[in-house]
Amino acid sequence: PIPEGQPPQVNENPNPPLVEARNPFRMRRPDYRAFEWDDERGRLVQEGTVANEEQAVTRMEAQWQEKIQRAKEDWIRRGGVVPRDEEGPVREGNAVRDVHPQSRAASPSIASEHGDPPLPIDPTLNKKYVPIQQGRMGPVTFVDPPSQFAQSKLRKWDYVELSYFTIQERQKAKRHQLASNDDILSIERGGSSLMLAPAAQASKDARDDAELSWEEVMQARGPYMEWLEKLGWPEQYIKMHATFFWRLDTHEIRSQKGGTDALVRYQAQYRREWHLSLENKDAFDLSAINEDGLAKIRSEL
């Protein structure tokens, strides 16, 4: 059986059957601050891996995120469907499962819990109106989002450094968001019109992709992929990026001397180049690893 709250293993069987109950896109991260994780947090502190239990929680969350991202990439590679309608979280163990899917049909009304007729809502009164899926619960856990600057870049399908999606940068963005002044606005183009939006500034601490370690690249790819999905990127682009990271992570050069440095440099150059090709309306397949290009990068290190 799968340990409670853990993502499915992806290498036990080369081609296990796809079971929706094991869909990694519906898994929710465990609460590593809960009492059942006391021993593991204590072990990390006692071994000197981390300085305190808060750092232990951060480390455990990052490890889970990396594992679940591997499972997501494997799910996509084997033809699994990426859920778009979020029909409710599925988790192993004692996690909550949605037991009333039939009550969650989208409807422009909200029904009373006492069985009264639903109250109609006029969607024209508010342009932000979104139909409520009755009975659909909120998330179990929350992941710190990247900065508004990084989100703005992704909304426009622009290139953004992976460092914005590391734990440190996301925590920094959270602190900045709490202290920021939302009254500072900038003008952004929305379709054929201009609109006011909260000003988003680049982080002074953001690093170029080529300056990251391979571990940081792997740490950042999970939140990066998650935000591609959240911001409505085309499914073809999402699958392409998932395959891109998966092929780099499983490339034979990774176990060779200097291999991870070459992979870091490759993903930095080719991901940026892909965005440029997208702007020029001549996009190439990022997931198709250019072995000659990788060899050239390695020779230059």
PDB file of C-alpha atoms in Angstrom:
ATOM      1  CA  PRO A   1       0.000   0.000   0.000  1.00  0.00           C
ATOM      2  CA  ILE A   2       1.065   3.610  -0.595  1.00  0.00           C
ATOM      3  CA  PRO A   3       2.125   5.449   2.608  1.00  0.00           C
ATOM      4  CA  GLU A   4      -0.489   7.898   3.689  1.00  0.00           C
ATOM      5  CA  GLY A   5      -0.428  11.116   1.687  1.00  0.00           C
ATOM      6  CA  GLN A   6       2.482  10.029  -0.479  1.00  0.00           C
ATOM      7  CA  PRO A   7       2.501  10.271  -4.299  1.00  0.00           C
ATOM      8  CA  PRO A   8       2.483   7.017  -6.263  1.00  0.00           C
ATOM      9  CA  GLN A   9       5.847   5.501  -7.128  1.00  0.00           C
ATOM     10  CA  VAL A  10       6.610   5.744 -10.821  1.00  0.00           C
ATOM     11  CA  ASN A  11       9.355   3.161 -11.312  1.00  0.00           C
ATOM     12  CA  GLU A  12       8.028   0.013  -9.627  1.00  0.00           C
ATOM     13  CA  ASN A  13       6.449  -1.251 -12.831  1.00  0.00           C
ATOM     14  CA  PRO A  14       7.409   0.149 -16.241  1.00  0.00           C
ATOM     15  CA  ASN A  15       3.802   0.176 -17.443  1.00  0.00           C
ATOM     16  CA  PRO A  16       1.344  -0.108 -14.527  1.00  0.00           C
ATOM     17  CA  PRO A  17      -2.318   0.434 -15.431  1.00  0.00           C
ATOM     18  CA  LEU A  18      -3.553   4.006 -15.164  1.00  0.00           C
ATOM     19  CA  VAL A  19      -6.003   4.184 -12.264  1.00  0.00           C
ATOM     20  CA  GLU A  20      -7.802   7.487 -11.709  1.00  0.00           C
ATOM     21  CA  ALA A  21      -7.702   7.020  -7.929  1.00  0.00           C
ATOM     22  CA  ARG A  22      -3.909   7.188  -8.222  1.00  0.00           C
ATOM     23  CA  ASN A  23      -3.906  10.250 -10.471  1.00  0.00           C
ATOM     24  CA  PRO A  24      -1.029  12.370  -9.076  1.00  0.00           C
ATOM     25  CA  PHE A  25      -2.770  15.572 -10.212  1.00  0.00           C
ATOM     26  CA  ARG A  26      -5.399  14.900  -7.538  1.00  0.00           C
ATOM     27  CA  MET A  27      -2.977  14.117  -4.724  1.00  0.00           C
ATOM     28  CA  ARG A  28      -2.711  16.610  -1.899  1.00  0.00           C
ATOM     29  CA  ARG A  29       0.412  17.170   0.127  1.00  0.00           C
ATOM     30  CA  PRO A  30       0.358  15.871   3.729  1.00  0.00           C
ATOM     31  CA  ASP A  31       0.508  18.294   6.643  1.00  0.00           C
ATOM     32  CA  TYR A  32       4.085  17.768   7.754  1.00  0.00           C
ATOM     33  CA  ARG A  33       3.445  19.838  10.875  1.00  0.00           C
ATOM     34  CA  ALA A  34       0.962  17.215  12.133  1.00  0.00           C
ATOM     35  CA  PHE A  35       1.867  14.979  15.077  1.00  0.00           C
ATOM     36  CA  GLU A  36       2.270  11.849  12.931  1.00  0.00           C
ATOM     37  CA  TRP A  37       5.342  13.465  11.359  1.00  0.00           C
ATOM     38  CA  ASP A  38       6.990  14.353  14.691  1.00  0.00           C
ATOM     39  CA  ASP A  39       9.514  11.516  14.467  1.00  0.00           C
ATOM     40  CA  GLU A  40      10.592  12.391  10.923  1.00  0.00           C
ATOM     41  CA  ARG A  41      11.005  16.092  11.740  1.00  0.00           C
ATOM     42  CA  GLY A  42      12.951  15.179  14.864  1.00  0.00           C
ATOM     43  CA  ARG A  43      15.185  12.807  12.916  1.00  0.00           C
ATOM     44  CA  LEU A  44      16.126  15.509  10.397  1.00  0.00           C
ATOM     45  CA  VAL A  45      16.988  17.939  13.191  1.00  0.00           C
ATOM     46  CA  GLN A  46      18.919  15.312  15.205  1.00  0.00           C
ATOM     47  CA  GLU A  47      20.972  14.252  12.171  1.00  0.00           C
ATOM     48  CA  GLY A  48      21.886  17.886  11.484  1.00  0.00           C
ATOM     49  CA  THR A  49      20.196  17.916   8.085  1.00  0.00           C
ATOM     50  CA  VAL A  50      18.231  21.001   9.149  1.00  0.00           C
ATOM     51  CA  ALA A  51      18.572  23.474  12.012  1.00  0.00           C
ATOM     52  CA  ASN A  52      15.009  23.325  13.349  1.00  0.00           C
ATOM     53  CA  GLU A  53      11.609  21.745  12.803  1.00  0.00           C
ATOM     54  CA  GLU A  54      10.372  24.579  10.581  1.00  0.00           C
ATOM     55  CA  GLN A  55      13.233  23.903   8.182  1.00  0.00           C
ATOM     56  CA  ALA A  56      12.400  20.210   8.420  1.00  0.00           C
ATOM     57  CA  VAL A  57       8.839  20.945   7.262  1.00  0.00           C
ATOM     58  CA  THR A  58      10.163  23.040   4.365  1.00  0.00           C
ATOM     59  CA  ARG A  59      12.533  20.252   3.315  1.00  0.00           C
ATOM     60  CA  MET A  60       9.838  17.563   3.515  1.00  0.00           C
ATOM     61  CA  GLU A  61       7.432  19.690   1.478  1.00  0.00           C
ATOM     62  CA  ALA A  62      10.085  20.260  -1.198  1.00  0.00           C
ATOM     63  CA  GLN A  63      10.864  16.533  -1.389  1.00  0.00           C
ATOM     64  CA  TRP A  64       7.168  15.690  -1.701  1.00  0.00           C
ATOM     65  CA  GLN A  65       6.732  18.330  -4.412  1.00  0.00           C
ATOM     66  CA  GLU A  66       9.601  16.853  -6.412  1.00  0.00           C
ATOM     67  CA  LYS A  67       8.216  13.314  -6.088  1.00  0.00           C
ATOM     68  CA  ILE A  68       4.705  14.326  -7.079  1.00  0.00           C
ATOM     69  CA  GLN A  69       6.060  16.245 -10.070  1.00  0.00           C
ATOM     70  CA  ARG A  70       7.907  13.131 -11.246  1.00  0.00           C
ATOM     71  CA  ALA A  71       4.668  11.193 -10.884  1.00  0.00           C
ATOM     72  CA  LYS A  72       2.774  13.857 -12.870  1.00  0.00           C
ATOM     73  CA  GLU A  73       5.313  13.773 -15.674  1.00  0.00           C
ATOM     74  CA  ASP A  74       5.167   9.984 -15.785  1.00  0.00           C
ATOM     75  CA  TRP A  75       1.349  10.111 -15.805  1.00  0.00           C
ATOM     76  CA  ILE A  76       1.377  12.474 -18.798  1.00  0.00           C
ATOM     77  CA  ARG A  77       4.059  10.477 -20.610  1.00  0.00           C
ATOM     78  CA  ARG A  78       1.944   7.313 -20.338  1.00  0.00           C
ATOM     79  CA  GLY A  79      -1.120   9.050 -21.749  1.00  0.00           C
ATOM     80  CA  GLY A  80      -2.913   9.971 -18.538  1.00  0.00           C
ATOM     81  CA  VAL A  81      -5.419  12.810 -18.661  1.00  0.00           C
ATOM     82  CA  VAL A  82      -4.648  16.077 -16.867  1.00  0.00           C
ATOM     83  CA  PRO A  83      -7.835  16.969 -14.970  1.00  0.00           C
ATOM     84  CA  ARG A  84      -9.306  20.312 -15.935  1.00  0.00           C
ATOM     85  CA  ASP A  85     -12.546  20.347 -13.997  1.00  0.00           C
ATOM     86  CA  GLU A  86     -11.028  19.516 -10.570  1.00  0.00           C
ATOM     87  CA  GLU A  87     -13.774  17.084  -9.670  1.00  0.00           C
ATOM     88  CA  GLY A  88     -12.498  16.830  -6.115  1.00  0.00           C
ATOM     89  CA  PRO A  89      -9.287  15.650  -4.447  1.00  0.00           C
ATOM     90  CA  VAL A  90      -8.419  11.967  -4.304  1.00  0.00           C
ATOM     91  CA  ARG A  91      -5.957  10.859  -1.668  1.00  0.00           C
ATOM     92  CA  GLU A  92      -4.729   7.621  -0.185  1.00  0.00           C
ATOM     93  CA  GLY A  93      -5.090   6.820   3.490  1.00  0.00           C
ATOM     94  CA  ASN A  94      -7.354   8.876   5.713  1.00  0.00           C
ATOM     95  CA  ALA A  95      -7.587  11.917   3.452  1.00  0.00           C
ATOM     96  CA  VAL A  96     -10.950  13.463   2.676  1.00  0.00           C
ATOM     97  CA  ARG A  97     -12.671  12.259  -0.503  1.00  0.00           C
ATOM     98  CA  ASP A  98     -15.537  14.097  -2.167  1.00  0.00           C
ATOM     99  CA  VAL A  99     -18.577  11.879  -1.565  1.00  0.00           C
ATOM    100  CA  HIS A 100     -21.146  14.090  -3.273  1.00  0.00           C
ATOM    101  CA  PRO A 101     -19.903  14.597  -6.844  1.00  0.00           C
ATOM    102  CA  GLN A 102     -23.465  14.628  -8.103  1.00  0.00           C
ATOM    103  CA  SER A 103     -24.210  17.765  -6.108  1.00  0.00           C
ATOM    104  CA  ARG A 104     -21.442  19.794  -7.698  1.00  0.00           C
ATOM    105  CA  ALA A 105     -22.835  20.639 -11.120  1.00  0.00           C
ATOM    106  CA  ALA A 106     -21.988  24.194 -12.080  1.00  0.00           C
ATOM    107  CA  SER A 107     -25.002  26.438 -11.626  1.00  0.00           C
ATOM    108  CA  PRO A 108     -25.527  30.206 -11.474  1.00  0.00           C
ATOM    109  CA  SER A 109     -27.283  29.855  -8.129  1.00  0.00           C
ATOM    110  CA  ILE A 110     -26.606  28.974  -4.518  1.00  0.00           C
ATOM    111  CA  ALA A 111     -28.918  26.525  -2.777  1.00  0.00           C
ATOM    112  CA  SER A 112     -29.853  26.792   0.885  1.00  0.00           C
ATOM    113  CA  GLU A 113     -28.606  24.006   3.178  1.00  0.00           C
ATOM    114  CA  HIS A 114     -32.219  23.591   4.373  1.00  0.00           C
ATOM    115  CA  GLY A 115     -33.423  22.543   0.929  1.00  0.00           C
ATOM    116  CA  ASP A 116     -34.915  25.885  -0.059  1.00  0.00           C
ATOM    117  CA  PRO A 117     -35.037  26.748  -3.765  1.00  0.00           C
ATOM    118  CA  PRO A 118     -31.740  28.126  -5.035  1.00  0.00           C
ATOM    119  CA  LEU A 119     -31.363  31.874  -5.123  1.00  0.00           C
ATOM    120  CA  PRO A 120     -30.749  33.154  -8.660  1.00  0.00           C
ATOM    121  CA  ILE A 121     -27.655  35.222  -9.300  1.00  0.00           C
ATOM    122  CA  ASP A 122     -27.406  37.635 -12.190  1.00  0.00           C
ATOM    123  CA  PRO A 123     -23.933  37.163 -13.675  1.00  0.00           C
ATOM    124  CA  THR A 124     -24.191  40.528 -15.459  1.00  0.00           C
ATOM    125  CA  LEU A 125     -24.022  42.331 -12.091  1.00  0.00           C
ATOM    126  CA  ASN A 126     -20.381  41.404 -11.614  1.00  0.00           C
ATOM    127  CA  LYS A 127     -17.879  40.638 -14.349  1.00  0.00           C
ATOM    128  CA  LYS A 128     -15.916  38.483 -11.911  1.00  0.00           C
ATOM    129  CA  TYR A 129     -18.857  36.153 -11.421  1.00  0.00           C
ATOM    130  CA  VAL A 130     -17.927  32.450 -11.462  1.00  0.00           C
ATOM    131  CA  PRO A 131     -20.568  29.710 -10.993  1.00  0.00           C
ATOM    132  CA  ILE A 132     -20.231  27.941  -7.635  1.00  0.00           C
ATOM    133  CA  GLN A 133     -19.823  24.157  -7.738  1.00  0.00           C
ATOM    134  CA  GLN A 134     -21.985  23.205  -4.775  1.00  0.00           C
ATOM    135  CA  GLY A 135     -20.306  20.881  -2.314  1.00  0.00           C
ATOM    136  CA  ARG A 136     -16.830  21.408  -3.716  1.00  0.00           C
ATOM    137  CA  MET A 137     -14.409  21.875  -0.839  1.00  0.00           C
ATOM    138  CA  GLY A 138     -11.367  24.133  -0.722  1.00  0.00           C
ATOM    139  CA  PRO A 139      -7.837  22.729  -0.903  1.00  0.00           C
ATOM    140  CA  VAL A 140      -6.313  20.741   1.956  1.00  0.00           C
ATOM    141  CA  THR A 141      -2.907  22.391   1.721  1.00  0.00           C
ATOM    142  CA  PHE A 142      -1.579  25.616   0.306  1.00  0.00           C
ATOM    143  CA  VAL A 143       1.643  26.214  -1.624  1.00  0.00           C
ATOM    144  CA  ASP A 144       3.223  29.672  -1.573  1.00  0.00           C
ATOM    145  CA  PRO A 145       2.713  31.200  -5.038  1.00  0.00           C
ATOM    146  CA  PRO A 146       5.509  32.845  -7.012  1.00  0.00           C
ATOM    147  CA  SER A 147       5.759  36.629  -7.147  1.00  0.00           C
ATOM    148  CA  GLN A 148       3.265  38.733  -9.058  1.00  0.00           C
ATOM    149  CA  PHE A 149       6.074  39.524 -11.498  1.00  0.00           C
ATOM    150  CA  ALA A 150       6.575  35.827 -12.293  1.00  0.00           C
ATOM    151  CA  GLN A 151       2.828  35.255 -12.620  1.00  0.00           C
ATOM    152  CA  SER A 152       2.517  38.250 -14.942  1.00  0.00           C
ATOM    153  CA  LYS A 153       5.270  36.822 -17.161  1.00  0.00           C
ATOM    154  CA  LEU A 154       3.591  33.418 -17.358  1.00  0.00           C
ATOM    155  CA  ARG A 155       0.192  34.940 -18.151  1.00  0.00           C
ATOM    156  CA  LYS A 156       1.754  36.477 -21.248  1.00  0.00           C
ATOM    157  CA  TRP A 157       3.625  33.240 -22.062  1.00  0.00           C
ATOM    158  CA  ASP A 158       6.890  35.102 -21.542  1.00  0.00           C
ATOM    159  CA  TYR A 159      10.140  33.613 -20.307  1.00  0.00           C
ATOM    160  CA  VAL A 160      10.682  33.779 -16.546  1.00  0.00           C
ATOM    161  CA  GLU A 161      13.612  32.486 -14.518  1.00  0.00           C
ATOM    162  CA  LEU A 162      13.098  29.254 -12.586  1.00  0.00           C
ATOM    163  CA  SER A 163      14.596  30.838  -9.470  1.00  0.00           C
ATOM    164  CA  TYR A 164      11.236  32.569  -8.897  1.00  0.00           C
ATOM    165  CA  PHE A 165       9.774  29.121  -8.171  1.00  0.00           C
ATOM    166  CA  THR A 166      12.320  27.950  -5.598  1.00  0.00           C
ATOM    167  CA  ILE A 167      11.182  27.755  -1.987  1.00  0.00           C
ATOM    168  CA  GLN A 168      13.274  30.749  -0.943  1.00  0.00           C
ATOM    169  CA  GLU A 169      11.917  33.052  -3.659  1.00  0.00           C
ATOM    170  CA  ARG A 170       8.306  31.976  -3.104  1.00  0.00           C
ATOM    171  CA  GLN A 171       8.602  32.604   0.642  1.00  0.00           C
ATOM    172  CA  LYS A 172      10.156  35.994  -0.084  1.00  0.00           C
ATOM    173  CA  ALA A 173       7.308  36.800  -2.480  1.00  0.00           C
ATOM    174  CA  LYS A 174       4.803  35.910   0.236  1.00  0.00           C
ATOM    175  CA  ARG A 175       6.449  38.294   2.722  1.00  0.00           C
ATOM    176  CA  HIS A 176       6.610  41.028   0.093  1.00  0.00           C
ATOM    177  CA  GLN A 177       2.940  40.546  -0.791  1.00  0.00           C
ATOM    178  CA  LEU A 178       1.910  41.002   2.839  1.00  0.00           C
ATOM    179  CA  ALA A 179       3.912  44.222   3.089  1.00  0.00           C
ATOM    180  CA  SER A 180       3.244  45.634  -0.382  1.00  0.00           C
ATOM    181  CA  ASN A 181       1.054  48.597  -1.252  1.00  0.00           C
ATOM    182  CA  ASP A 182      -1.715  47.472  -3.604  1.00  0.00           C
ATOM    183  CA  ASP A 183      -2.429  51.111  -4.436  1.00  0.00           C
ATOM    184  CA  ILE A 184       0.642  51.214  -6.704  1.00  0.00           C
ATOM    185  CA  LEU A 185      -0.664  50.402 -10.166  1.00  0.00           C
ATOM    186  CA  SER A 186       0.807  49.922 -13.616  1.00  0.00           C
ATOM    187  CA  ILE A 187      -0.717  49.908 -17.082  1.00  0.00           C
ATOM    188  CA  GLU A 188      -0.891  46.516 -18.793  1.00  0.00           C
ATOM    189  CA  ARG A 189      -2.303  45.512 -22.148  1.00  0.00           C
ATOM    190  CA  GLY A 190      -5.226  43.106 -22.000  1.00  0.00           C
ATOM    191  CA  GLY A 191      -6.108  41.952 -25.491  1.00  0.00           C
ATOM    192  CA  SER A 192      -6.814  45.059 -27.548  1.00  0.00           C
ATOM    193  CA  SER A 193      -7.238  47.382 -24.562  1.00  0.00           C
ATOM    194  CA  LEU A 194      -5.170  48.810 -21.718  1.00  0.00           C
ATOM    195  CA  MET A 195      -5.963  48.176 -18.075  1.00  0.00           C
ATOM    196  CA  LEU A 196      -4.635  49.056 -14.627  1.00  0.00           C
ATOM    197  CA  ALA A 197      -3.052  46.279 -12.558  1.00  0.00           C
ATOM    198  CA  PRO A 198      -0.971  46.096  -9.347  1.00  0.00           C
ATOM    199  CA  ALA A 199       2.626  46.913 -10.203  1.00  0.00           C
ATOM    200  CA  ALA A 200       4.853  43.835 -10.397  1.00  0.00           C
ATOM    201  CA  GLN A 201       8.595  44.240 -10.093  1.00  0.00           C
ATOM    202  CA  ALA A 202      11.411  41.822 -10.809  1.00  0.00           C
ATOM    203  CA  SER A 203      13.222  40.434  -7.781  1.00  0.00           C
ATOM    204  CA  LYS A 204      16.721  41.821  -7.197  1.00  0.00           C
ATOM    205  CA  ASP A 205      17.734  38.363  -5.966  1.00  0.00           C
ATOM    206  CA  ALA A 206      16.479  36.456  -8.998  1.00  0.00           C
ATOM    207  CA  ARG A 207      19.275  34.425 -10.579  1.00  0.00           C
ATOM    208  CA  ASP A 208      19.798  33.360 -14.136  1.00  0.00           C
ATOM    209  CA  ASP A 209      18.815  29.761 -14.826  1.00  0.00           C
ATOM    210  CA  ALA A 210      22.421  28.881 -15.654  1.00  0.00           C
ATOM    211  CA  GLU A 211      23.461  29.891 -12.114  1.00  0.00           C
ATOM    212  CA  LEU A 212      21.141  27.412 -10.416  1.00  0.00           C
ATOM    213  CA  SER A 213      22.217  24.020  -9.138  1.00  0.00           C
ATOM    214  CA  TRP A 214      20.549  20.944 -10.579  1.00  0.00           C
ATOM    215  CA  GLU A 215      18.826  20.403  -7.230  1.00  0.00           C
ATOM    216  CA  GLU A 216      17.324  23.901  -7.438  1.00  0.00           C
ATOM    217  CA  VAL A 217      16.112  23.247 -10.986  1.00  0.00           C
ATOM    218  CA  MET A 218      14.359  20.094  -9.804  1.00  0.00           C
ATOM    219  CA  GLN A 219      12.943  21.934  -6.786  1.00  0.00           C
ATOM    220  CA  ALA A 220      11.557  24.731  -8.962  1.00  0.00           C
ATOM    221  CA  ARG A 221      10.074  22.642 -11.766  1.00  0.00           C
ATOM    222  CA  GLY A 222       7.161  21.369  -9.641  1.00  0.00           C
ATOM    223  CA  PRO A 223       5.739  24.806  -8.744  1.00  0.00           C
ATOM    224  CA  TYR A 224       6.609  26.033 -12.254  1.00  0.00           C
ATOM    225  CA  MET A 225       4.560  23.259 -13.877  1.00  0.00           C
ATOM    226  CA  GLU A 226       1.753  23.800 -11.392  1.00  0.00           C
ATOM    227  CA  TRP A 227       1.490  27.478 -12.365  1.00  0.00           C
ATOM    228  CA  LEU A 228       1.503  26.697 -16.049  1.00  0.00           C
ATOM    229  CA  GLU A 229      -1.656  24.701 -15.335  1.00  0.00           C
ATOM    230  CA  LYS A 230      -3.183  27.323 -13.018  1.00  0.00           C
ATOM    231  CA  LEU A 231      -2.706  30.102 -15.560  1.00  0.00           C
ATOM    232  CA  GLY A 232      -4.340  28.147 -18.359  1.00  0.00           C
ATOM    233  CA  TRP A 233      -1.435  27.305 -20.622  1.00  0.00           C
ATOM    234  CA  PRO A 234      -2.360  25.059 -23.587  1.00  0.00           C
ATOM    235  CA  GLU A 235      -2.233  21.381 -22.689  1.00  0.00           C
ATOM    236  CA  GLN A 236       0.256  20.769 -25.511  1.00  0.00           C
ATOM    237  CA  TYR A 237       2.694  23.254 -23.960  1.00  0.00           C
ATOM    238  CA  ILE A 238       2.238  21.759 -20.492  1.00  0.00           C
ATOM    239  CA  LYS A 239       2.920  18.220 -21.720  1.00  0.00           C
ATOM    240  CA  MET A 240       5.919  19.453 -23.693  1.00  0.00           C
ATOM    241  CA  HIS A 241       7.486  21.087 -20.614  1.00  0.00           C
ATOM    242  CA  ALA A 242       6.745  18.037 -18.461  1.00  0.00           C
ATOM    243  CA  THR A 243       8.471  15.793 -20.994  1.00  0.00           C
ATOM    244  CA  PHE A 244      11.357  18.272 -21.327  1.00  0.00           C
ATOM    245  CA  PHE A 245      12.158  18.177 -17.603  1.00  0.00           C
ATOM    246  CA  TRP A 246      11.581  14.430 -17.412  1.00  0.00           C
ATOM    247  CA  ARG A 247      14.001  13.705 -20.264  1.00  0.00           C
ATOM    248  CA  LEU A 248      16.660  15.917 -18.738  1.00  0.00           C
ATOM    249  CA  ASP A 249      16.204  14.329 -15.318  1.00  0.00           C
ATOM    250  CA  THR A 250      16.524  10.802 -16.758  1.00  0.00           C
ATOM    251  CA  HIS A 251      19.299  11.581 -19.257  1.00  0.00           C
ATOM    252  CA  GLU A 252      22.355   9.331 -19.023  1.00  0.00           C
ATOM    253  CA  ILE A 253      24.671  12.340 -18.805  1.00  0.00           C
ATOM    254  CA  ARG A 254      23.283  13.173 -15.372  1.00  0.00           C
ATOM    255  CA  SER A 255      25.357  10.422 -13.704  1.00  0.00           C
ATOM    256  CA  GLN A 256      28.549  11.493 -15.458  1.00  0.00           C
ATOM    257  CA  LYS A 257      31.118  13.985 -14.213  1.00  0.00           C
ATOM    258  CA  GLY A 258      29.932  17.513 -14.969  1.00  0.00           C
ATOM    259  CA  GLY A 259      26.692  16.127 -16.368  1.00  0.00           C
ATOM    260  CA  THR A 260      24.322  18.072 -14.135  1.00  0.00           C
ATOM    261  CA  ASP A 261      26.144  21.333 -14.900  1.00  0.00           C
ATOM    262  CA  ALA A 262      25.605  20.690 -18.601  1.00  0.00           C
ATOM    263  CA  LEU A 263      21.922  19.909 -18.024  1.00  0.00           C
ATOM    264  CA  VAL A 264      21.451  23.132 -16.052  1.00  0.00           C
ATOM    265  CA  ARG A 265      23.052  25.159 -18.842  1.00  0.00           C
ATOM    266  CA  TYR A 266      21.045  23.303 -21.500  1.00  0.00           C
ATOM    267  CA  GLN A 267      17.668  23.932 -19.887  1.00  0.00           C
ATOM    268  CA  ALA A 268      18.611  27.588 -19.342  1.00  0.00           C
ATOM    269  CA  GLN A 269      19.544  28.195 -22.977  1.00  0.00           C
ATOM    270  CA  TYR A 270      16.886  26.107 -24.680  1.00  0.00           C
ATOM    271  CA  ARG A 271      13.962  27.186 -22.514  1.00  0.00           C
ATOM    272  CA  ARG A 272      14.773  30.841 -23.177  1.00  0.00           C
ATOM    273  CA  GLU A 273      15.250  30.118 -26.890  1.00  0.00           C
ATOM    274  CA  TRP A 274      11.878  28.346 -27.016  1.00  0.00           C
ATOM    275  CA  HIS A 275      10.109  31.484 -25.758  1.00  0.00           C
ATOM    276  CA  LEU A 276      11.884  33.542 -28.424  1.00  0.00           C
ATOM    277  CA  SER A 277      10.787  31.072 -31.094  1.00  0.00           C
ATOM    278  CA  LEU A 278       7.235  31.324 -29.759  1.00  0.00           C
ATOM    279  CA  GLU A 279       7.304  35.114 -30.169  1.00  0.00           C
ATOM    280  CA  ASN A 280       8.562  34.648 -33.723  1.00  0.00           C
ATOM    281  CA  LYS A 281       5.719  32.195 -34.440  1.00  0.00           C
ATOM    282  CA  ASP A 282       8.252  29.480 -35.308  1.00  0.00           C
ATOM    283  CA  ALA A 283       8.239  27.438 -32.087  1.00  0.00           C
ATOM    284  CA  PHE A 284      10.207  24.205 -31.894  1.00  0.00           C
ATOM    285  CA  ASP A 285       9.528  21.143 -29.721  1.00  0.00           C
ATOM    286  CA  LEU A 286      11.336  21.846 -26.449  1.00  0.00           C
ATOM    287  CA  SER A 287      10.897  18.232 -25.306  1.00  0.00           C
ATOM    288  CA  ALA A 288      13.032  16.972 -28.220  1.00  0.00           C
ATOM    289  CA  ILE A 289      16.482  17.058 -26.611  1.00  0.00           C
ATOM    290  CA  ASN A 290      19.140  18.277 -29.041  1.00  0.00           C
ATOM    291  CA  GLU A 291      21.975  15.860 -28.293  1.00  0.00           C
ATOM    292  CA  ASP A 292      24.453  17.799 -30.437  1.00  0.00           C
ATOM    293  CA  GLY A 293      23.569  20.994 -28.607  1.00  0.00           C
ATOM    294  CA  LEU A 294      23.935  19.266 -25.235  1.00  0.00           C
ATOM    295  CA  ALA A 295      27.337  17.872 -26.232  1.00  0.00           C
ATOM    296  CA  LYS A 296      28.474  21.329 -27.349  1.00  0.00           C
ATOM    297  CA  ILE A 297      27.396  22.878 -24.045  1.00  0.00           C
ATOM    298  CA  ARG A 298      29.252  20.189 -22.114  1.00  0.00           C
ATOM    299  CA  SER A 299      32.414  20.760 -24.101  1.00  0.00           C
ATOM    300  CA  GLU A 300      32.327  24.469 -23.280  1.00  0.00           C
ATOM    301  CA  LEU A 301      32.130  23.959 -19.513  1.00  0.00           C
TER     302      LEU A 301
END
